[in-house]
Tab-separated table of C-alpha atoms in Angstrom:
chain	number	residue	atom	x	y	z
A	212	MET	CA	59.861	2.690	-59.347
A	213	ASN	CA	59.475	-0.946	-58.347
A	214	LYS	CA	57.788	-2.274	-55.207
A	215	GLU	CA	61.029	-2.582	-53.206
A	216	GLU	CA	62.090	0.975	-54.045
A	217	LYS	CA	58.669	2.292	-53.008
A	218	LYS	CA	58.927	0.397	-49.727
A	219	ASN	CA	62.419	1.798	-49.025
A	220	ARG	CA	61.268	5.313	-49.891
A	221	THR	CA	58.285	5.000	-47.549
A	222	ILE	CA	60.554	3.750	-44.748
A	223	GLN	CA	62.908	6.713	-45.259
A	224	GLN	CA	59.993	9.166	-45.246
A	225	ASN	CA	58.583	7.597	-42.072
A	226	ARG	CA	61.987	7.878	-40.363
A	227	ALA	CA	62.285	11.526	-41.363
A	228	LEU	CA	58.766	12.245	-40.105
A	229	HIS	CA	59.474	10.416	-36.838
A	230	LEU	CA	62.648	12.450	-36.285
A	231	TYR	CA	60.814	15.691	-37.037
A	232	LEU	CA	57.916	14.850	-34.723
A	233	THR	CA	60.354	13.845	-31.989
A	234	TRP	CA	62.131	17.183	-32.373
A	235	VAL	CA	58.844	19.101	-32.276
A	236	SER	CA	57.665	17.113	-29.264
A	237	THR	CA	60.926	17.810	-27.417
A	238	ALA	CA	60.738	21.526	-28.203
A	239	LEU	CA	57.133	21.745	-27.015
A	240	ASN	CA	57.958	19.778	-23.878
A	241	GLU	CA	60.840	22.141	-23.097
A	242	ALA	CA	58.413	25.031	-23.598
A	243	GLY	CA	56.214	23.452	-20.931
A	244	LEU	CA	53.380	22.400	-23.241
A	245	THR	CA	51.753	19.005	-22.994
A	246	PRO	CA	50.501	17.227	-26.132
A	247	GLU	CA	46.918	17.918	-25.042
A	248	GLU	CA	47.643	21.637	-24.685
A	249	VAL	CA	49.239	21.763	-28.119
A	250	LEU	CA	46.217	20.129	-29.752
A	251	LYS	CA	43.806	22.391	-27.908
A	252	ASN	CA	45.711	25.689	-28.181
A	253	PHE	CA	46.540	25.325	-31.857
A	254	LYS	CA	43.186	23.729	-32.736
A	255	ILE	CA	44.863	20.618	-34.176
A	256	GLU	CA	42.765	17.544	-34.902
A	257	LEU	CA	44.850	14.371	-34.866
A	258	VAL	CA	43.758	11.225	-36.676
A	259	ILE	CA	45.973	8.116	-36.598
A	260	ILE	CA	44.361	5.538	-38.848
A	261	LYS	CA	46.398	2.431	-37.951
A	262	GLN	CA	45.855	2.877	-34.190
A	263	ASN	CA	42.269	4.088	-34.637
A	264	ILE	CA	42.885	7.308	-32.710
A	265	ASP	CA	40.771	10.305	-33.689
A	266	THR	CA	41.003	13.286	-31.355
A	267	THR	CA	37.870	14.771	-32.887
A	268	SER	CA	35.807	12.141	-31.040
A	269	PRO	CA	35.387	11.780	-27.254
A	270	PHE	CA	36.855	8.252	-27.321
A	271	GLY	CA	39.845	9.380	-29.390
A	272	LYS	CA	40.488	12.271	-27.020
A	273	ALA	CA	40.420	9.885	-24.059
A	274	VAL	CA	42.812	7.424	-25.710
A	275	PHE	CA	45.188	10.231	-26.669
A	276	THR	CA	45.114	11.656	-23.141
A	277	ILE	CA	45.886	8.251	-21.633
A	278	LEU	CA	48.758	7.634	-24.067
A	279	ALA	CA	50.156	11.112	-23.409
A	280	ALA	CA	49.986	10.516	-19.653
A	281	LEU	CA	51.836	7.213	-20.020
A	282	ALA	CA	54.500	8.874	-22.169
A	283	GLU	CA	54.943	11.630	-19.575
A	284	PHE	CA	55.167	9.031	-16.798
A	285	GLU	CA	57.868	7.138	-18.715
A	286	ARG	CA	59.871	10.351	-19.302
A	287	GLU	CA	59.704	11.183	-15.589
A	288	MET	CA	60.694	7.648	-14.572
A	289	THR	CA	63.642	7.751	-16.978
A	290	ALA	CA	64.762	11.089	-15.545
A	291	GLN	CA	64.458	9.732	-12.004
A	292	ARG	CA	66.461	6.587	-12.813
A	293	THR	CA	69.122	8.679	-14.520
A	294	ALA	CA	69.422	10.973	-11.501
A	295	GLU	CA	69.603	7.994	-9.135
A	296	ASN	CA	72.315	6.325	-11.218
A	297	MET	CA	74.340	9.519	-11.338
A	298	LEU	CA	74.041	9.908	-7.568
A	299	ALA	CA	74.988	6.265	-7.000
A	300	HIS	CA	78.176	6.749	-9.015
A	301	LEU	CA	79.136	9.820	-6.973
A	302	ILE	CA	78.901	7.976	-3.662
């Protein structure tokens, strides 16, 4: 396998992983679990090397909590904008 084929394979694997994680995240969110609760309840330790996030350390936990809060805020803002747009089109 040449370098270009390896790169394409890695991209495909990353896309598949992203889709899977998105699905899992959606399912957990619908079940009413936050990312922090999932990590704590299932005793999962998350380490993201490129972003230097390690939930086994106090700093990593803080960064993860902040990012999760921002993601939740964005989801809520999107839902609010969607509801407002739907209402505006009904009037």
